[in-house]
Coordinates of C-alpha atoms in Angstrom, one line a residue:
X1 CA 23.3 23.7 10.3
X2 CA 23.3 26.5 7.6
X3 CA 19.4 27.5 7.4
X4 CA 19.5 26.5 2.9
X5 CA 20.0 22.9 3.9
X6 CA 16.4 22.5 5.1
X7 CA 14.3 24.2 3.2
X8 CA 11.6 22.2 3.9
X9 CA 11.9 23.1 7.3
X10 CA 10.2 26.4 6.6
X11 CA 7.5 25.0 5.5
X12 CA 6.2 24.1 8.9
X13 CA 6.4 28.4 9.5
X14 CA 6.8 29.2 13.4
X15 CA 5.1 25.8 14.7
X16 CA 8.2 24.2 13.1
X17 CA 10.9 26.9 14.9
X18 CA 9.0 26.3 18.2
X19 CA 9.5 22.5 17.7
X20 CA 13.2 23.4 18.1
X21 CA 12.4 25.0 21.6
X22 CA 10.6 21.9 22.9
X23 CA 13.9 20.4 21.9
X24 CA 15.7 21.5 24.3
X25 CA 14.4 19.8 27.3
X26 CA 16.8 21.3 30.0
X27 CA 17.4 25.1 30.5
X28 CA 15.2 28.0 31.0
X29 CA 12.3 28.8 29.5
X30 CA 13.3 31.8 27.8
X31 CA 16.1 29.9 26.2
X32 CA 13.6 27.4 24.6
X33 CA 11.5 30.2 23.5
X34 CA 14.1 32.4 22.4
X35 CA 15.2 29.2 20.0
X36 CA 11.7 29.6 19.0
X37 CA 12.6 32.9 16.9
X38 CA 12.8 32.8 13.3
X39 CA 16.2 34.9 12.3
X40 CA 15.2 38.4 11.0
X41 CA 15.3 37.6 7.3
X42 CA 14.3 39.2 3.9
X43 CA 10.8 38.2 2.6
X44 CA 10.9 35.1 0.6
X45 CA 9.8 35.6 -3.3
X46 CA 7.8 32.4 -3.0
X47 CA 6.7 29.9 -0.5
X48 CA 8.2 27.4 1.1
X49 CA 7.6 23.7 -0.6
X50 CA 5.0 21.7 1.4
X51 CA 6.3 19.2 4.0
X52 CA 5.5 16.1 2.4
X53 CA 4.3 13.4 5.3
X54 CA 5.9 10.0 5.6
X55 CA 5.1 6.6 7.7
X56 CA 8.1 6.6 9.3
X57 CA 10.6 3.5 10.5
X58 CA 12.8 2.4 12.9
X59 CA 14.8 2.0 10.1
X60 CA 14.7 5.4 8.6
X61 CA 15.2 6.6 12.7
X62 CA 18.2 4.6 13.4
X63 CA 19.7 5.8 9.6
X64 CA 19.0 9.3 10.7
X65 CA 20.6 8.9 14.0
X66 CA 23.5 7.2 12.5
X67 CA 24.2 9.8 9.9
X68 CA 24.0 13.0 12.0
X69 CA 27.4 13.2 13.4
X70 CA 29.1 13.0 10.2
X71 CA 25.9 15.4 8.7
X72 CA 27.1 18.0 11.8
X73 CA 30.9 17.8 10.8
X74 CA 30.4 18.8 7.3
X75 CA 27.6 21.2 7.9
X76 CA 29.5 22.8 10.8
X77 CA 32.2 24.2 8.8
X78 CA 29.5 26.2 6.4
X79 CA 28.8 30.3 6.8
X80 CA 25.5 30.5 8.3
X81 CA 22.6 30.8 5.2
X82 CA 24.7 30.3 2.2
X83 CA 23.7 27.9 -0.1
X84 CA 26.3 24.5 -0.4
X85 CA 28.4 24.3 -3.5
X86 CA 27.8 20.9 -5.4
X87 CA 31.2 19.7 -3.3
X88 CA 29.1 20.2 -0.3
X89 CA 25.8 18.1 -1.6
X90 CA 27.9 15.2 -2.9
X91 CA 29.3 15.1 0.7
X92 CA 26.2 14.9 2.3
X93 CA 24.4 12.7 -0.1
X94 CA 26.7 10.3 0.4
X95 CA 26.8 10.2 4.0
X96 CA 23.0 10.0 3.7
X97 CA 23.1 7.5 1.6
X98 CA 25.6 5.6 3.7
X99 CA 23.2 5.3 6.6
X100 CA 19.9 3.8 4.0
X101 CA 18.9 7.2 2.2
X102 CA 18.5 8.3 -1.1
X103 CA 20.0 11.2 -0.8
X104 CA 19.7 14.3 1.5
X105 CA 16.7 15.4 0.7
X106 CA 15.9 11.8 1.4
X107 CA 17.2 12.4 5.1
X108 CA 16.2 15.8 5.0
X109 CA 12.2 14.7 4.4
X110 CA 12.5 12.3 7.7
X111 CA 14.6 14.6 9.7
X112 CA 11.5 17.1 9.2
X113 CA 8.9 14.9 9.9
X114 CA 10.8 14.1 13.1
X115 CA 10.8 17.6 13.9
X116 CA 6.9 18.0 13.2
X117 CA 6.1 15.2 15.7
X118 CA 8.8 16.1 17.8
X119 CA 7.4 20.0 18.5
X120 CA 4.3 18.0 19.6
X121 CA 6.0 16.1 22.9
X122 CA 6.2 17.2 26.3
X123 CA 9.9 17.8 27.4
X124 CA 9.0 17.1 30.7
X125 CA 6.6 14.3 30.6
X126 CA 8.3 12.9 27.1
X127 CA 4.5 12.1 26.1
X128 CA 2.8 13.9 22.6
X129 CA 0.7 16.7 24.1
X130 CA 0.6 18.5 20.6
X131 CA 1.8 21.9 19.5
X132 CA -0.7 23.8 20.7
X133 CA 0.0 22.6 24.6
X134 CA 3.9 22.7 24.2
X135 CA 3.2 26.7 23.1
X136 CA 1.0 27.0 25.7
X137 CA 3.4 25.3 28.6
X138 CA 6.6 27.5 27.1
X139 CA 4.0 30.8 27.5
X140 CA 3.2 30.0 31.3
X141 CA 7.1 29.1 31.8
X142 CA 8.1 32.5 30.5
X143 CA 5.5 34.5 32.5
X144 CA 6.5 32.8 35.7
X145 CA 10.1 33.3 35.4
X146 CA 10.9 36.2 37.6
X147 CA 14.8 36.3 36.1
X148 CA 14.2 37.1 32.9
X149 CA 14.4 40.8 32.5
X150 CA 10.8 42.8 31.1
X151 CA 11.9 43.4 28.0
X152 CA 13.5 39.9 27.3
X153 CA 10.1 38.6 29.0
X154 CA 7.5 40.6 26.3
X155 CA 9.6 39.5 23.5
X156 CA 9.8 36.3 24.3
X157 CA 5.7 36.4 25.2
X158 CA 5.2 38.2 21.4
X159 CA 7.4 35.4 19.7
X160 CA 5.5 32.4 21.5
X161 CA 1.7 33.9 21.4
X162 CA 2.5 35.0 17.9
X163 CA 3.5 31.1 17.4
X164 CA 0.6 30.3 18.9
X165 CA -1.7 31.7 16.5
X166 CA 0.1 30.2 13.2
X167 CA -1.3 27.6 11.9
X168 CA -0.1 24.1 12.8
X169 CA 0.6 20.9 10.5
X170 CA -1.1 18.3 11.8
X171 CA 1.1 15.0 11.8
X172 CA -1.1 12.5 9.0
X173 CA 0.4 9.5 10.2
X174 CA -0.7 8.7 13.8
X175 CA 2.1 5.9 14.2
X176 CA 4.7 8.2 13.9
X177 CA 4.3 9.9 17.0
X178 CA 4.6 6.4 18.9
X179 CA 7.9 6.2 17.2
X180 CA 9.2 8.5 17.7
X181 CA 8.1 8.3 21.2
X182 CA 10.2 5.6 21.0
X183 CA 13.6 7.5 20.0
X184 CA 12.6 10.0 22.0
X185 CA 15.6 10.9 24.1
X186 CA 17.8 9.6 21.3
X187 CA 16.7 11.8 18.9
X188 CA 16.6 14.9 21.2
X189 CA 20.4 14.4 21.7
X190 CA 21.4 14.1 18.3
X191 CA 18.6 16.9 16.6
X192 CA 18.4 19.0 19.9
X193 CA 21.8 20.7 19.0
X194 CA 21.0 20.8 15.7
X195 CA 17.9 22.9 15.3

């Protein structure tokens, strides 16, 4: 999905990106950190809106589930980081509110709060552990992979310690993380792709 369409998705900074990464609950390590990389970029003028925390539901999880296929086949055909045109938004609002948004930003604003509790779990165990000890697991995965060649290896090490050290939003609403406990696996298939 273009990186435009989630701009609040930057406002989590690395911990967000590393979320992706815990994702992906099969494959290497050095593929989860490696998804774990922000794109090389130009400095932003401003910063990133603030992730504003929602309770979520198991109705706002099954609406999100619902909606991202169709989401994926209109975002799918977009040039990587270019903005939609209003064609674009009206499409996606109305898928979103097909499945019981708003509108995207709606979806968008539970889809990132998914992603914040999400970059907390365990891929292995499927149980919250927190950011901290996902970074902390990917780190020891990537140092004790003897296949992954030096260079790839320090990179990889630089990205995730650097992560590390970034501060993390902590998730407001304790409940969620049950939830989405609850979707787990669901939710890993359909976002996993995706981020």
């Amino acid at each position: 999905m273009p990186a435009l369409l989630r701009p609040a998705l930057a406002a989590f900074g690395v911990a967000c990106l590393v979320s992706a990464a815990s994702l992906a609950s099969s494959g290497p390590a050095f593929a989860q950190a490696k998804q774990a990389a922000p794109a090389p970029q130009a400095a932003p003028a401003q910063a990133p809106p603030a992730l504003k925390q929602i309770a979520l539901t198991d109705k706002q999880l099954d609406g999100v589930l619902a909606a991202q296929k169709d989401l994926d086949a209109i975002t799918e055909k977009l040039p990587e980081n270019t903005a939609p045109d209003q064609k674009v938004i009206a499409q996606l609002d109305g898928v979103a509110k097909k499945n019981g948004f708003a509108g995207y930003d709606d979806y968008s604003n539970v889809v990132d709060n998914i992603s914040l509790v999400l970059g907390g779990f365990d891929p292995a165990t499927r149980k919250y552990v927190g950011t901290e000890a996902v970074i902390k697991a990917q780190i020891a995965q990537v140092e004790a992979d003897k296949k992954i060649p030096a260079k790839d290896k320090k990179e990889a090490l630089d990205e995730l310690n650097d992560a590390l050290k970034a501060p993390v939003t902590a998730v407001e609403n304790k409940g969620n993380i049950d939830l989405v406990g609850k979707y787990y696996d669901k939710l890993v298939a359909a976002l996993g792709d995706d981020e």
